[in-house]
Short mmCIF file of C-alpha atoms in Angstrom, two decimals:
data_model
loop_
_atom_site.label_atom_id
_atom_site.label_comp_id
_atom_site.label_asym_id
_atom_site.label_seq_id
_atom_site.Cartn_x
_atom_site.Cartn_y
_atom_site.Cartn_z
CA UNK A 1 23.32 18.96 1.85
CA UNK A 2 24.13 17.56 -1.58
CA UNK A 3 21.22 17.88 -4.05
CA UNK A 4 21.86 14.36 -5.41
CA UNK A 5 21.48 12.96 -1.89
CA UNK A 6 18.27 14.94 -1.39
CA UNK A 7 16.86 13.75 -4.74
CA UNK A 8 17.69 10.14 -3.85
CA UNK A 9 16.01 10.50 -0.46
CA UNK A 10 12.89 12.05 -2.01
CA UNK A 11 12.71 9.30 -4.64
CA UNK A 12 12.97 6.57 -2.00
CA UNK A 13 10.17 8.20 0.00
CA UNK A 14 8.06 8.57 -3.15
CA UNK A 15 8.47 4.92 -4.06
CA UNK A 16 7.94 3.60 -0.53
CA UNK A 17 4.83 5.65 0.25
CA UNK A 18 3.48 5.34 -3.30
CA UNK A 19 2.39 8.97 -3.31
CA UNK A 20 4.19 10.22 -6.41
CA UNK A 21 4.57 8.69 -9.85
CA UNK A 22 8.05 7.25 -10.07
CA UNK A 23 9.94 5.00 -12.44
CA UNK A 24 12.11 2.11 -11.34
CA UNK A 25 15.28 3.78 -12.60
CA UNK A 26 15.01 7.46 -11.82
CA UNK A 27 17.00 9.97 -13.82
CA UNK A 28 17.13 12.33 -10.83
CA UNK A 29 18.91 9.89 -8.55
CA UNK A 30 20.21 7.34 -11.11
CA UNK A 31 19.75 4.31 -8.88
CA UNK A 32 17.49 1.31 -9.19
CA UNK A 33 14.94 1.93 -6.45
CA UNK A 34 13.35 -1.52 -6.69
CA UNK A 35 16.55 -2.94 -5.20
CA UNK A 36 16.17 -0.66 -2.18
CA UNK A 37 12.49 -1.18 -1.40
CA UNK A 38 11.84 -4.68 -2.74
CA UNK A 39 11.18 -7.57 -0.48
CA UNK A 40 8.39 -8.74 1.73
CA UNK A 41 6.26 -6.03 3.25
CA UNK A 42 6.71 -5.51 6.96
CA UNK A 43 3.36 -5.05 8.70
CA UNK A 44 4.67 -5.31 12.26
CA UNK A 45 5.00 -1.52 12.81
CA UNK A 46 1.44 -0.99 11.60
CA UNK A 47 0.10 -3.71 13.87
CA UNK A 48 1.86 -2.20 16.89
CA UNK A 49 0.66 1.28 15.89
CA UNK A 50 -2.92 0.07 15.45
CA UNK A 51 -2.97 -1.79 18.76
CA UNK A 52 -1.59 1.22 20.58
CA UNK A 53 -4.03 3.53 18.78
CA UNK A 54 -6.93 1.20 19.62
CA UNK A 55 -5.98 1.09 23.29
CA UNK A 56 -5.67 4.88 23.42
CA UNK A 57 -9.02 5.26 21.64
CA UNK A 58 -10.78 2.87 24.02
CA UNK A 59 -9.26 4.64 27.03
CA UNK A 60 -10.33 8.01 25.64
CA UNK A 61 -13.87 6.77 25.04
CA UNK A 62 -13.99 5.29 28.54
CA UNK A 63 -12.80 8.54 30.13
CA UNK A 64 -15.32 10.52 28.06
CA UNK A 65 -18.28 8.31 28.96
CA UNK A 66 -17.45 8.24 32.65
CA UNK A 67 -16.60 11.97 32.76
CA UNK A 68 -13.41 10.99 34.58
CA UNK A 69 -11.03 13.52 33.07
CA UNK A 70 -11.97 15.47 29.95
CA UNK A 71 -8.48 16.89 29.36
CA UNK A 72 -6.96 13.41 29.54
CA UNK A 73 -9.53 12.08 27.07
CA UNK A 74 -8.83 15.04 24.76
CA UNK A 75 -5.10 14.25 24.84
CA UNK A 76 -5.81 10.58 24.17
CA UNK A 77 -7.96 11.36 21.11
CA UNK A 78 -5.38 13.80 19.74
CA UNK A 79 -2.67 11.18 20.23
CA UNK A 80 -4.82 8.64 18.33
CA UNK A 81 -5.20 11.13 15.49
CA UNK A 82 -1.47 11.83 15.39
CA UNK A 83 -0.43 8.20 15.81
CA UNK A 84 -2.84 6.54 13.38
CA UNK A 85 -3.35 9.52 11.09
CA UNK A 86 0.26 10.48 10.44
CA UNK A 87 0.47 8.62 7.14
CA UNK A 88 -3.06 9.63 6.13
CA UNK A 89 -2.37 13.32 6.77
CA UNK A 90 0.98 13.24 4.96
CA UNK A 91 -0.44 11.34 1.98
CA UNK A 92 -3.46 13.64 1.74
CA UNK A 93 -1.38 16.80 1.78
CA UNK A 94 1.23 15.39 -0.61
CA UNK A 95 -1.38 14.36 -3.14
CA UNK A 96 -3.06 17.73 -2.84
CA UNK A 97 0.13 19.71 -3.41
CA UNK A 98 1.91 17.46 -5.94
CA UNK A 99 -0.97 16.04 -7.97
CA UNK A 100 -3.22 19.09 -7.50
CA UNK A 101 -6.23 16.87 -6.85
CA UNK A 102 -8.27 16.06 -3.78
CA UNK A 103 -8.09 12.42 -2.71
CA UNK A 104 -9.89 10.55 0.06
CA UNK A 105 -6.93 10.88 2.45
CA UNK A 106 -7.24 14.66 2.36
CA UNK A 107 -11.01 14.46 2.93
CA UNK A 108 -10.53 12.20 5.96
CA UNK A 109 -7.94 14.65 7.30
CA UNK A 110 -10.42 17.52 6.84
CA UNK A 111 -13.15 15.45 8.58
CA UNK A 112 -10.89 14.78 11.57
CA UNK A 113 -9.79 18.41 11.69
CA UNK A 114 -13.42 19.53 11.52
CA UNK A 115 -14.32 17.16 14.35
CA UNK A 116 -11.53 18.64 16.46
CA UNK A 117 -12.66 22.19 15.68
CA UNK A 118 -16.28 21.58 16.69
CA UNK A 119 -15.21 19.76 19.85
CA UNK A 120 -16.10 16.19 18.85
CA UNK A 121 -12.67 14.73 19.58
CA UNK A 122 -13.89 11.15 19.83
CA UNK A 123 -15.36 11.22 16.31
CA UNK A 124 -12.11 12.59 14.89
CA UNK A 125 -10.12 9.82 16.55
CA UNK A 126 -12.55 7.11 15.43
CA UNK A 127 -12.57 8.35 11.82
CA UNK A 128 -8.78 8.37 11.60
CA UNK A 129 -8.45 5.03 13.39
CA UNK A 130 -10.96 3.25 11.14
CA UNK A 131 -9.52 4.79 7.97
CA UNK A 132 -5.99 3.71 8.92
CA UNK A 133 -7.28 0.14 9.33
CA UNK A 134 -9.02 0.38 5.94
CA UNK A 135 -5.78 1.62 4.34
CA UNK A 136 -3.88 -1.29 5.86
CA UNK A 137 -6.41 -3.83 4.61
CA UNK A 138 -6.27 -2.33 1.12
CA UNK A 139 -2.47 -2.41 1.07
CA UNK A 140 -2.40 -5.95 2.47
CA UNK A 141 -4.86 -7.20 -0.16
CA UNK A 142 -2.99 -5.54 -3.02
CA UNK A 143 0.34 -6.95 -1.79
CA UNK A 144 -1.16 -10.44 -1.62
CA UNK A 145 -2.64 -10.08 -5.10
CA UNK A 146 0.70 -8.81 -6.44
CA UNK A 147 2.57 -11.74 -4.87
CA UNK A 148 0.02 -14.22 -6.25
CA UNK A 149 0.37 -12.79 -9.75
CA UNK A 150 4.17 -12.93 -9.48
CA UNK A 151 3.96 -16.58 -8.41
CA UNK A 152 1.67 -17.36 -11.35
CA UNK A 153 4.04 -15.63 -13.74
CA UNK A 154 6.93 -17.73 -12.40
CA UNK A 155 4.90 -20.89 -13.10
CA UNK A 156 4.18 -19.88 -16.68
CA UNK A 157 5.15 -22.78 -18.97
CA UNK A 158 8.14 -22.38 -21.28
CA UNK A 159 7.70 -25.40 -23.56
CA UNK A 160 4.66 -27.26 -24.85
CA UNK A 161 4.15 -30.65 -26.45
CA UNK A 162 2.00 -30.23 -29.54
CA UNK A 163 0.56 -33.11 -31.52
CA UNK A 164 0.72 -32.22 -35.22
CA UNK A 165 -0.47 -34.77 -37.73
CA UNK A 166 -0.19 -37.58 -35.19
CA UNK A 167 3.36 -36.71 -34.08
CA UNK A 168 4.17 -35.11 -30.75
CA UNK A 169 6.50 -32.11 -31.20
CA UNK A 170 8.12 -29.97 -28.51
CA UNK A 171 7.87 -26.22 -29.22
CA UNK A 172 8.17 -22.93 -27.35
CA UNK A 173 4.92 -21.69 -25.85
CA UNK A 174 5.16 -18.46 -27.87
CA UNK A 175 5.03 -20.50 -31.09
CA UNK A 176 1.85 -22.39 -30.17
CA UNK A 177 -1.28 -21.09 -31.83
CA UNK A 178 -4.65 -22.27 -30.63
CA UNK A 179 -6.26 -24.44 -33.31
CA UNK A 180 -8.92 -27.08 -33.30
CA UNK A 181 -6.71 -29.83 -34.70
CA UNK A 182 -3.91 -29.36 -32.12
CA UNK A 183 -3.70 -31.34 -28.94
CA UNK A 184 -1.21 -29.66 -26.65
CA UNK A 185 0.03 -29.98 -23.14
CA UNK A 186 2.23 -27.32 -21.49
CA UNK A 187 5.09 -28.13 -19.14
CA UNK A 188 7.93 -26.32 -17.45
#
């Protein structure tokens, strides 16, 4: 495999998962990665994953409470952990190995692993499921805030009408200084 191809692939993953510091134009792969990943975020896979994980979690809890089939409930909880916790586990381990620091993703992974080791499979599944929902809500809120800021920046005025000594003058916004004797109105 060509090393340039591998570097490009790693840079795309780093930018998409936001786990490594990365510039828009990477020297390793020499492509503009914003062109590859930009666009509206697609939350449909997460919604499907969360619904499926929630159904599996509810079924596992039901089978545990009714003592129907303990092995089936164990498999359901492990599948919830693998389905909903895949990104959490990968992010936690990546941040641990690349940044050499412990982040919350790694701690949640350790909590779920500890729950599996002591035999509390339901708690491990619930922790991972709830943390994956929290991660989604955080990402969704930051994407909305980013889009709102971008929309505000697009609406930033370019010209302004400034009244100087009784005369209305059109000037660039950068040239307007805030003074008491100015009356100004910005427009696009």
